[in-house]
Amino acid sequence: MEITEITSRQNTTVMWAASLKEKKYREKHQAFLLEGTKLVNEAVVSHLPITHIFVAEGKKASVWDELPWEALTEREEVPRVYLLSDACFEKISTEKAFQGVVAVVKYLDFFKRIDKINSVELPSRALFLSSVRDPGNLGAIVRSAVAFGTEALILSADSADVYHPKVLRAAMGTLFKVSVFIVSDEIGFVRAFREKGRRFFAAELRENAVSLSAFSMCHDDVFVIGNEGHGISPELSAVCDGSVYIPIADGVESLNASVAASVLLWELYKKRGEAVGD
């Protein structure tokens, strides 16, 4: 495998890779960064379209043997490999204390922007996220969703970018195991699938909301998780089948969005009889 050494921070390849830290350039080049041995190895195992691998000179001894070189060289398209000076690597790294390896990956075909709602087949195990804008929260939700058997995430277009480094880091590789639908017309999406028999329930405390402990759940119900600050919009809530709240102790206002999602997904997981001991 040919390895190119780079020492200049102004190198065009280094500057191009560094630009992918920003959403507008990720979208322009249809590529994103994965950082760290675990995430890069997970990308290889998941057969993601890796185009470049950058290794920091100062970390080479600790990361080089951890990378699956044999699997990479057997690919139809072998990634280009670069050994960067630490100063160069710092320019593309998304972490303060970097591990020493970054991969560039093409946008994934199982993450789709949905314009024609009727063209979508929604799996039975899905979760709807409306305006979840904190990348760390989104990544944590993805991790829980995959852990509890979710096959698809529906994200409103104003949610955090799924390719944001903090999302990828918090999801810990699970993002490569779930389909993602990004929708501009949330209300139209919910209405379309309710007409097909699916049930959507807003996770919120409001008048006539049902406690999760008293909720009659179906295995393919879709819970809707709202924005960390202002929750679910009244318009979206109005087109759902109802509202569900998680009972919590007095004196606590609410749960973090990722925690609430985990609780709801766990209940669905038990409903499907997949929890250990069921």
PDB file of C-alpha atoms in Angstrom:
ATOM      1  CA  MET A   1       0.000   0.000   0.000  1.00  0.00           C
ATOM      2  CA  GLU A   2       1.442   3.348  -1.012  1.00  0.00           C
ATOM      3  CA  ILE A   3       1.773   5.886   1.795  1.00  0.00           C
ATOM      4  CA  THR A   4       2.162   9.613   1.168  1.00  0.00           C
ATOM      5  CA  GLU A   5       3.931  11.758   3.768  1.00  0.00           C
ATOM      6  CA  ILE A   6       2.783  15.349   4.272  1.00  0.00           C
ATOM      7  CA  THR A   7       4.351  17.972   6.516  1.00  0.00           C
ATOM      8  CA  SER A   8       2.746  21.204   5.253  1.00  0.00           C
ATOM      9  CA  ARG A   9      -0.481  22.452   6.810  1.00  0.00           C
ATOM     10  CA  GLN A  10      -1.167  24.259   3.536  1.00  0.00           C
ATOM     11  CA  ASN A  11      -1.169  21.036   1.525  1.00  0.00           C
ATOM     12  CA  THR A  12      -4.321  20.933  -0.645  1.00  0.00           C
ATOM     13  CA  THR A  13      -5.324  17.443   0.563  1.00  0.00           C
ATOM     14  CA  VAL A  14      -4.945  18.473   4.202  1.00  0.00           C
ATOM     15  CA  MET A  15      -6.934  21.671   3.641  1.00  0.00           C
ATOM     16  CA  TRP A  16      -9.675  19.737   1.815  1.00  0.00           C
ATOM     17  CA  ALA A  17      -9.956  17.190   4.640  1.00  0.00           C
ATOM     18  CA  ALA A  18     -10.004  19.987   7.244  1.00  0.00           C
ATOM     19  CA  SER A  19     -12.883  21.665   5.394  1.00  0.00           C
ATOM     20  CA  LEU A  20     -15.054  18.594   6.064  1.00  0.00           C
ATOM     21  CA  LYS A  21     -15.352  19.672   9.685  1.00  0.00           C
ATOM     22  CA  GLU A  22     -17.943  22.169   8.423  1.00  0.00           C
ATOM     23  CA  LYS A  23     -21.385  21.080   7.275  1.00  0.00           C
ATOM     24  CA  LYS A  24     -21.414  23.189   4.104  1.00  0.00           C
ATOM     25  CA  TYR A  25     -18.252  21.490   2.851  1.00  0.00           C
ATOM     26  CA  ARG A  26     -19.455  18.033   3.895  1.00  0.00           C
ATOM     27  CA  GLU A  27     -22.527  18.610   1.755  1.00  0.00           C
ATOM     28  CA  LYS A  28     -20.504  20.108  -1.099  1.00  0.00           C
ATOM     29  CA  HIS A  29     -18.104  17.154  -1.256  1.00  0.00           C
ATOM     30  CA  GLN A  30     -20.607  14.520  -0.044  1.00  0.00           C
ATOM     31  CA  ALA A  31     -18.071  13.213   2.454  1.00  0.00           C
ATOM     32  CA  PHE A  32     -17.444  13.271   6.210  1.00  0.00           C
ATOM     33  CA  LEU A  33     -14.714  12.581   8.773  1.00  0.00           C
ATOM     34  CA  LEU A  34     -14.457   9.662  11.183  1.00  0.00           C
ATOM     35  CA  GLU A  35     -11.874   9.973  13.922  1.00  0.00           C
ATOM     36  CA  GLY A  36     -10.365   7.356  16.201  1.00  0.00           C
ATOM     37  CA  THR A  37      -9.339   3.721  15.813  1.00  0.00           C
ATOM     38  CA  LYS A  38     -12.663   2.321  17.014  1.00  0.00           C
ATOM     39  CA  LEU A  39     -14.778   4.328  14.575  1.00  0.00           C
ATOM     40  CA  VAL A  40     -12.445   3.737  11.644  1.00  0.00           C
ATOM     41  CA  ASN A  41     -12.358  -0.010  12.335  1.00  0.00           C
ATOM     42  CA  GLU A  42     -16.157  -0.044  12.645  1.00  0.00           C
ATOM     43  CA  ALA A  43     -16.392   1.716   9.291  1.00  0.00           C
ATOM     44  CA  VAL A  44     -14.228  -0.988   7.706  1.00  0.00           C
ATOM     45  CA  VAL A  45     -16.300  -3.805   9.228  1.00  0.00           C
ATOM     46  CA  SER A  46     -19.484  -2.059   8.050  1.00  0.00           C
ATOM     47  CA  HIS A  47     -18.056  -1.775   4.495  1.00  0.00           C
ATOM     48  CA  LEU A  48     -18.415   1.985   4.404  1.00  0.00           C
ATOM     49  CA  PRO A  49     -16.971   3.830   1.380  1.00  0.00           C
ATOM     50  CA  ILE A  50     -13.668   5.041   2.873  1.00  0.00           C
ATOM     51  CA  THR A  51     -11.613   7.145   0.477  1.00  0.00           C
ATOM     52  CA  HIS A  52      -8.727   8.486   2.601  1.00  0.00           C
ATOM     53  CA  ILE A  53      -6.961   7.531   5.830  1.00  0.00           C
ATOM     54  CA  PHE A  54      -4.758  10.009   7.699  1.00  0.00           C
ATOM     55  CA  VAL A  55      -2.363   8.902  10.446  1.00  0.00           C
ATOM     56  CA  ALA A  56      -0.444  11.254  12.755  1.00  0.00           C
ATOM     57  CA  GLU A  57       3.322  10.694  12.785  1.00  0.00           C
ATOM     58  CA  GLY A  58       3.467  11.040  16.569  1.00  0.00           C
ATOM     59  CA  LYS A  59       0.755   8.418  17.115  1.00  0.00           C
ATOM     60  CA  LYS A  60       1.841   5.956  14.438  1.00  0.00           C
ATOM     61  CA  ALA A  61       3.336   3.487  16.925  1.00  0.00           C
ATOM     62  CA  SER A  62       0.071   3.251  18.902  1.00  0.00           C
ATOM     63  CA  VAL A  63      -2.468   3.167  16.057  1.00  0.00           C
ATOM     64  CA  TRP A  64      -0.792   1.602  13.029  1.00  0.00           C
ATOM     65  CA  ASP A  65      -1.105  -2.054  14.064  1.00  0.00           C
ATOM     66  CA  GLU A  66      -4.691  -1.499  15.236  1.00  0.00           C
ATOM     67  CA  LEU A  67      -5.942  -0.648  11.761  1.00  0.00           C
ATOM     68  CA  PRO A  68      -7.322  -3.469   9.548  1.00  0.00           C
ATOM     69  CA  TRP A  69      -4.894  -2.980   6.652  1.00  0.00           C
ATOM     70  CA  GLU A  70      -5.557  -6.381   5.099  1.00  0.00           C
ATOM     71  CA  ALA A  71      -9.314  -5.740   4.898  1.00  0.00           C
ATOM     72  CA  LEU A  72      -8.661  -2.296   3.419  1.00  0.00           C
ATOM     73  CA  THR A  73      -6.301  -3.559   0.718  1.00  0.00           C
ATOM     74  CA  GLU A  74      -8.819  -6.213  -0.341  1.00  0.00           C
ATOM     75  CA  ARG A  75     -11.424  -3.571  -1.193  1.00  0.00           C
ATOM     76  CA  GLU A  76     -12.416  -2.814  -4.751  1.00  0.00           C
ATOM     77  CA  GLU A  77     -11.436   0.827  -4.101  1.00  0.00           C
ATOM     78  CA  VAL A  78      -8.424   0.955  -1.795  1.00  0.00           C
ATOM     79  CA  PRO A  79      -8.304   4.132   0.338  1.00  0.00           C
ATOM     80  CA  ARG A  80      -5.398   6.526  -0.091  1.00  0.00           C
ATOM     81  CA  VAL A  81      -3.183   6.570   3.016  1.00  0.00           C
ATOM     82  CA  TYR A  82      -1.325   9.636   4.329  1.00  0.00           C
ATOM     83  CA  LEU A  83       1.197   9.964   7.149  1.00  0.00           C
ATOM     84  CA  LEU A  84       0.904  13.506   8.497  1.00  0.00           C
ATOM     85  CA  SER A  85       3.120  15.527  10.762  1.00  0.00           C
ATOM     86  CA  ASP A  86       1.345  16.175  14.055  1.00  0.00           C
ATOM     87  CA  ALA A  87       0.883  19.830  13.090  1.00  0.00           C
ATOM     88  CA  CYS A  88      -0.887  18.766   9.883  1.00  0.00           C
ATOM     89  CA  PHE A  89      -3.005  16.211  11.701  1.00  0.00           C
ATOM     90  CA  GLU A  90      -4.140  18.824  14.224  1.00  0.00           C
ATOM     91  CA  LYS A  91      -5.582  20.805  11.313  1.00  0.00           C
ATOM     92  CA  ILE A  92      -7.996  18.005  10.351  1.00  0.00           C
ATOM     93  CA  SER A  93      -8.627  16.531  13.795  1.00  0.00           C
ATOM     94  CA  THR A  94     -11.995  17.129  15.451  1.00  0.00           C
ATOM     95  CA  GLU A  95     -10.691  16.295  18.945  1.00  0.00           C
ATOM     96  CA  LYS A  96      -8.593  18.265  21.425  1.00  0.00           C
ATOM     97  CA  ALA A  97      -6.512  15.208  22.363  1.00  0.00           C
ATOM     98  CA  PHE A  98      -6.422  13.259  19.128  1.00  0.00           C
ATOM     99  CA  GLN A  99      -5.921   9.486  18.887  1.00  0.00           C
ATOM    100  CA  GLY A 100      -4.008   9.799  15.630  1.00  0.00           C
ATOM    101  CA  VAL A 101      -6.214   8.426  12.850  1.00  0.00           C
ATOM    102  CA  VAL A 102      -8.935  10.000  10.696  1.00  0.00           C
ATOM    103  CA  ALA A 103     -10.811   8.499   7.764  1.00  0.00           C
ATOM    104  CA  VAL A 104     -12.764  10.294   5.058  1.00  0.00           C
ATOM    105  CA  VAL A 105     -15.977   8.481   4.125  1.00  0.00           C
ATOM    106  CA  LYS A 106     -18.436   9.191   1.321  1.00  0.00           C
ATOM    107  CA  TYR A 107     -22.001  10.054   2.306  1.00  0.00           C
ATOM    108  CA  LEU A 108     -23.988   6.906   3.037  1.00  0.00           C
ATOM    109  CA  ASP A 109     -26.827   5.753   0.800  1.00  0.00           C
ATOM    110  CA  PHE A 110     -28.911   4.593   3.773  1.00  0.00           C
ATOM    111  CA  PHE A 111     -29.123   8.209   4.998  1.00  0.00           C
ATOM    112  CA  LYS A 112     -31.718   9.811   2.727  1.00  0.00           C
ATOM    113  CA  ARG A 113     -33.450  13.153   2.391  1.00  0.00           C
ATOM    114  CA  ILE A 114     -37.113  12.413   1.766  1.00  0.00           C
ATOM    115  CA  ASP A 115     -39.045  14.663  -0.591  1.00  0.00           C
ATOM    116  CA  LYS A 116     -41.562  12.123  -1.929  1.00  0.00           C
ATOM    117  CA  ILE A 117     -43.080  10.625   1.194  1.00  0.00           C
ATOM    118  CA  ASN A 118     -45.044   7.944  -0.643  1.00  0.00           C
ATOM    119  CA  SER A 119     -41.803   6.487  -1.987  1.00  0.00           C
ATOM    120  CA  VAL A 120     -40.659   5.494   1.519  1.00  0.00           C
ATOM    121  CA  GLU A 121     -41.142   2.119   3.166  1.00  0.00           C
ATOM    122  CA  LEU A 122     -41.057   2.721   6.906  1.00  0.00           C
ATOM    123  CA  PRO A 123     -39.715  -0.244   8.920  1.00  0.00           C
ATOM    124  CA  SER A 124     -41.800  -1.466  11.840  1.00  0.00           C
ATOM    125  CA  ARG A 125     -39.214  -0.277  14.357  1.00  0.00           C
ATOM    126  CA  ALA A 126     -38.814   3.473  13.959  1.00  0.00           C
ATOM    127  CA  LEU A 127     -38.259   6.613  16.036  1.00  0.00           C
ATOM    128  CA  PHE A 128     -39.121  10.190  15.054  1.00  0.00           C
ATOM    129  CA  LEU A 129     -36.854  13.055  16.164  1.00  0.00           C
ATOM    130  CA  SER A 130     -38.187  16.587  15.757  1.00  0.00           C
ATOM    131  CA  SER A 131     -35.702  19.482  15.992  1.00  0.00           C
ATOM    132  CA  VAL A 132     -33.197  17.555  18.125  1.00  0.00           C
ATOM    133  CA  ARG A 133     -30.362  19.996  17.573  1.00  0.00           C
ATOM    134  CA  ASP A 134     -27.695  19.000  20.060  1.00  0.00           C
ATOM    135  CA  PRO A 135     -25.206  16.690  18.292  1.00  0.00           C
ATOM    136  CA  GLY A 136     -24.300  14.889  21.518  1.00  0.00           C
ATOM    137  CA  ASN A 137     -27.963  14.201  22.247  1.00  0.00           C
ATOM    138  CA  LEU A 138     -28.571  12.944  18.723  1.00  0.00           C
ATOM    139  CA  GLY A 139     -25.588  10.615  18.891  1.00  0.00           C
ATOM    140  CA  ALA A 140     -26.699   9.240  22.258  1.00  0.00           C
ATOM    141  CA  ILE A 141     -30.222   8.653  20.915  1.00  0.00           C
ATOM    142  CA  VAL A 142     -28.815   6.791  17.917  1.00  0.00           C
ATOM    143  CA  ARG A 143     -26.811   4.543  20.230  1.00  0.00           C
ATOM    144  CA  SER A 144     -29.861   3.694  22.346  1.00  0.00           C
ATOM    145  CA  ALA A 145     -32.072   3.263  19.296  1.00  0.00           C
ATOM    146  CA  VAL A 146     -29.779   0.655  17.757  1.00  0.00           C
ATOM    147  CA  ALA A 147     -29.314  -1.063  21.125  1.00  0.00           C
ATOM    148  CA  PHE A 148     -33.081  -1.503  21.357  1.00  0.00           C
ATOM    149  CA  GLY A 149     -33.587  -2.788  17.833  1.00  0.00           C
ATOM    150  CA  THR A 150     -34.647   0.379  15.999  1.00  0.00           C
ATOM    151  CA  GLU A 151     -34.308   0.024  12.232  1.00  0.00           C
ATOM    152  CA  ALA A 152     -35.005   3.602  11.121  1.00  0.00           C
ATOM    153  CA  LEU A 153     -34.710   7.119  12.473  1.00  0.00           C
ATOM    154  CA  ILE A 154     -36.848   9.904  11.026  1.00  0.00           C
ATOM    155  CA  LEU A 155     -35.215  13.302  11.549  1.00  0.00           C
ATOM    156  CA  SER A 156     -36.689  16.699  10.874  1.00  0.00           C
ATOM    157  CA  ALA A 157     -34.521  18.711   8.492  1.00  0.00           C
ATOM    158  CA  ASP A 158     -33.589  21.168  11.258  1.00  0.00           C
ATOM    159  CA  SER A 159     -32.167  18.468  13.530  1.00  0.00           C
ATOM    160  CA  ALA A 160     -28.411  18.176  14.067  1.00  0.00           C
ATOM    161  CA  ASP A 161     -26.388  16.987  11.086  1.00  0.00           C
ATOM    162  CA  VAL A 162     -25.966  13.203  11.324  1.00  0.00           C
ATOM    163  CA  TYR A 163     -22.407  13.592   9.994  1.00  0.00           C
ATOM    164  CA  HIS A 164     -21.389  16.063  12.713  1.00  0.00           C
ATOM    165  CA  PRO A 165     -18.249  14.769  14.500  1.00  0.00           C
ATOM    166  CA  LYS A 166     -19.992  14.921  17.896  1.00  0.00           C
ATOM    167  CA  VAL A 167     -22.901  12.822  16.591  1.00  0.00           C
ATOM    168  CA  LEU A 168     -20.521  10.216  15.201  1.00  0.00           C
ATOM    169  CA  ARG A 169     -18.474  10.160  18.399  1.00  0.00           C
ATOM    170  CA  ALA A 170     -21.503   9.841  20.712  1.00  0.00           C
ATOM    171  CA  ALA A 171     -23.125   7.163  18.535  1.00  0.00           C
ATOM    172  CA  MET A 172     -19.962   5.018  18.834  1.00  0.00           C
ATOM    173  CA  GLY A 173     -20.334   3.364  15.432  1.00  0.00           C
ATOM    174  CA  THR A 174     -24.018   2.487  15.816  1.00  0.00           C
ATOM    175  CA  LEU A 175     -24.965   5.112  13.227  1.00  0.00           C
ATOM    176  CA  PHE A 176     -23.751   2.685  10.561  1.00  0.00           C
ATOM    177  CA  LYS A 177     -26.419   0.167  11.592  1.00  0.00           C
ATOM    178  CA  VAL A 178     -29.633   2.136  11.109  1.00  0.00           C
ATOM    179  CA  SER A 179     -31.448   3.844   8.234  1.00  0.00           C
ATOM    180  CA  VAL A 180     -31.961   7.595   8.520  1.00  0.00           C
ATOM    181  CA  PHE A 181     -34.752   9.515   6.781  1.00  0.00           C
ATOM    182  CA  ILE A 182     -34.449  13.321   6.833  1.00  0.00           C
ATOM    183  CA  VAL A 183     -37.801  15.007   6.210  1.00  0.00           C
ATOM    184  CA  SER A 184     -38.735  18.636   5.600  1.00  0.00           C
ATOM    185  CA  ASP A 185     -42.490  18.083   5.922  1.00  0.00           C
ATOM    186  CA  GLU A 186     -42.841  16.486   9.360  1.00  0.00           C
ATOM    187  CA  ILE A 187     -46.596  16.881   9.504  1.00  0.00           C
ATOM    188  CA  GLY A 188     -47.079  15.484   6.007  1.00  0.00           C
ATOM    189  CA  PHE A 189     -44.886  12.512   6.885  1.00  0.00           C
ATOM    190  CA  VAL A 190     -46.871  11.659  10.019  1.00  0.00           C
ATOM    191  CA  ARG A 191     -50.199  12.055   8.243  1.00  0.00           C
ATOM    192  CA  ALA A 192     -49.096   9.870   5.332  1.00  0.00           C
ATOM    193  CA  PHE A 193     -48.057   6.981   7.551  1.00  0.00           C
ATOM    194  CA  ARG A 194     -51.039   7.290   9.858  1.00  0.00           C
ATOM    195  CA  GLU A 195     -53.164   6.761   6.758  1.00  0.00           C
ATOM    196  CA  LYS A 196     -51.214   3.541   6.241  1.00  0.00           C
ATOM    197  CA  GLY A 197     -52.108   2.391   9.751  1.00  0.00           C
ATOM    198  CA  ARG A 198     -49.060   3.460  11.766  1.00  0.00           C
ATOM    199  CA  ARG A 199     -49.492   5.134  15.141  1.00  0.00           C
ATOM    200  CA  PHE A 200     -47.397   8.131  16.243  1.00  0.00           C
ATOM    201  CA  PHE A 201     -47.259   9.345  19.844  1.00  0.00           C
ATOM    202  CA  ALA A 202     -45.697  12.604  20.996  1.00  0.00           C
ATOM    203  CA  ALA A 203     -43.478  12.236  24.054  1.00  0.00           C
ATOM    204  CA  GLU A 204     -44.700  15.192  26.092  1.00  0.00           C
ATOM    205  CA  LEU A 205     -46.561  16.189  29.208  1.00  0.00           C
ATOM    206  CA  ARG A 206     -49.752  17.929  28.145  1.00  0.00           C
ATOM    207  CA  GLU A 207     -53.501  17.760  28.719  1.00  0.00           C
ATOM    208  CA  ASN A 208     -54.860  14.263  28.006  1.00  0.00           C
ATOM    209  CA  ALA A 209     -51.374  12.768  27.795  1.00  0.00           C
ATOM    210  CA  VAL A 210     -51.243   9.149  28.955  1.00  0.00           C
ATOM    211  CA  SER A 211     -48.703   7.929  31.484  1.00  0.00           C
ATOM    212  CA  LEU A 212     -46.271   5.440  29.982  1.00  0.00           C
ATOM    213  CA  SER A 213     -47.154   3.029  32.790  1.00  0.00           C
ATOM    214  CA  ALA A 214     -50.815   3.014  31.630  1.00  0.00           C
ATOM    215  CA  PHE A 215     -50.154   3.226  27.890  1.00  0.00           C
ATOM    216  CA  SER A 216     -51.430   0.399  25.656  1.00  0.00           C
ATOM    217  CA  MET A 217     -48.515  -0.040  23.296  1.00  0.00           C
ATOM    218  CA  CYS A 218     -48.269  -1.737  19.888  1.00  0.00           C
ATOM    219  CA  HIS A 219     -44.948  -3.173  18.709  1.00  0.00           C
ATOM    220  CA  ASP A 220     -44.725  -0.830  15.714  1.00  0.00           C
ATOM    221  CA  ASP A 221     -45.734   2.422  17.427  1.00  0.00           C
ATOM    222  CA  VAL A 222     -43.532   5.405  16.599  1.00  0.00           C
ATOM    223  CA  PHE A 223     -42.605   7.766  19.420  1.00  0.00           C
ATOM    224  CA  VAL A 224     -41.849  11.408  18.604  1.00  0.00           C
ATOM    225  CA  ILE A 225     -39.056  13.075  20.587  1.00  0.00           C
ATOM    226  CA  GLY A 226     -38.932  16.867  20.521  1.00  0.00           C
ATOM    227  CA  ASN A 227     -36.445  19.697  20.837  1.00  0.00           C
ATOM    228  CA  GLU A 228     -34.318  19.845  24.008  1.00  0.00           C
ATOM    229  CA  GLY A 229     -35.649  23.289  24.921  1.00  0.00           C
ATOM    230  CA  HIS A 230     -39.214  23.742  23.683  1.00  0.00           C
ATOM    231  CA  GLY A 231     -40.300  20.171  23.019  1.00  0.00           C
ATOM    232  CA  ILE A 232     -42.664  19.184  20.199  1.00  0.00           C
ATOM    233  CA  SER A 233     -44.466  21.867  18.210  1.00  0.00           C
ATOM    234  CA  PRO A 234     -48.243  22.106  18.776  1.00  0.00           C
ATOM    235  CA  GLU A 235     -48.787  21.524  15.040  1.00  0.00           C
ATOM    236  CA  LEU A 236     -46.855  18.249  15.052  1.00  0.00           C
ATOM    237  CA  SER A 237     -48.417  17.137  18.315  1.00  0.00           C
ATOM    238  CA  ALA A 238     -51.890  17.753  16.854  1.00  0.00           C
ATOM    239  CA  VAL A 239     -51.399  15.268  14.008  1.00  0.00           C
ATOM    240  CA  CYS A 240     -50.124  12.485  16.274  1.00  0.00           C
ATOM    241  CA  ASP A 241     -52.429   9.803  17.674  1.00  0.00           C
ATOM    242  CA  GLY A 242     -51.893  11.107  21.172  1.00  0.00           C
ATOM    243  CA  SER A 243     -49.307  12.058  23.770  1.00  0.00           C
ATOM    244  CA  VAL A 244     -47.365   9.912  26.235  1.00  0.00           C
ATOM    245  CA  TYR A 245     -45.378  11.063  29.251  1.00  0.00           C
ATOM    246  CA  ILE A 246     -42.823   9.306  31.420  1.00  0.00           C
ATOM    247  CA  PRO A 247     -43.722   9.523  35.144  1.00  0.00           C
ATOM    248  CA  ILE A 248     -40.853  11.035  37.155  1.00  0.00           C
ATOM    249  CA  ALA A 249     -40.351  12.211  40.735  1.00  0.00           C
ATOM    250  CA  ASP A 250     -41.842  15.474  41.949  1.00  0.00           C
ATOM    251  CA  GLY A 251     -39.562  18.466  41.698  1.00  0.00           C
ATOM    252  CA  VAL A 252     -37.900  17.351  38.455  1.00  0.00           C
ATOM    253  CA  GLU A 253     -39.101  19.269  35.412  1.00  0.00           C
ATOM    254  CA  SER A 254     -38.206  16.834  32.631  1.00  0.00           C
ATOM    255  CA  LEU A 255     -35.769  14.262  31.280  1.00  0.00           C
ATOM    256  CA  ASN A 256     -32.986  14.883  28.802  1.00  0.00           C
ATOM    257  CA  ALA A 257     -34.140  14.074  25.249  1.00  0.00           C
ATOM    258  CA  SER A 258     -31.732  11.146  24.904  1.00  0.00           C
ATOM    259  CA  VAL A 259     -32.767   9.688  28.270  1.00  0.00           C
ATOM    260  CA  ALA A 260     -36.467   9.995  27.430  1.00  0.00           C
ATOM    261  CA  ALA A 261     -35.870   8.294  24.083  1.00  0.00           C
ATOM    262  CA  SER A 262     -34.021   5.446  25.809  1.00  0.00           C
ATOM    263  CA  VAL A 263     -36.856   4.844  28.276  1.00  0.00           C
ATOM    264  CA  LEU A 264     -39.493   4.777  25.535  1.00  0.00           C
ATOM    265  CA  LEU A 265     -37.420   2.519  23.285  1.00  0.00           C
ATOM    266  CA  TRP A 266     -36.790   0.132  26.166  1.00  0.00           C
ATOM    267  CA  GLU A 267     -40.535  -0.206  26.703  1.00  0.00           C
ATOM    268  CA  LEU A 268     -41.024  -0.961  23.003  1.00  0.00           C
ATOM    269  CA  TYR A 269     -38.192  -3.470  23.183  1.00  0.00           C
ATOM    270  CA  LYS A 270     -39.930  -5.266  26.044  1.00  0.00           C
ATOM    271  CA  LYS A 271     -43.237  -5.143  24.167  1.00  0.00           C
ATOM    272  CA  ARG A 272     -41.653  -7.023  21.285  1.00  0.00           C
ATOM    273  CA  GLY A 273     -40.462  -9.651  23.766  1.00  0.00           C
ATOM    274  CA  GLU A 274     -36.784  -9.089  23.051  1.00  0.00           C
ATOM    275  CA  ALA A 275     -35.640  -8.161  26.538  1.00  0.00           C
ATOM    276  CA  VAL A 276     -33.543 -10.788  28.302  1.00  0.00           C
ATOM    277  CA  GLY A 277     -35.768 -13.090  30.314  1.00  0.00           C
ATOM    278  CA  ASP A 278     -38.911 -12.553  28.194  1.00  0.00           C
TER     279      ASP A 278
END
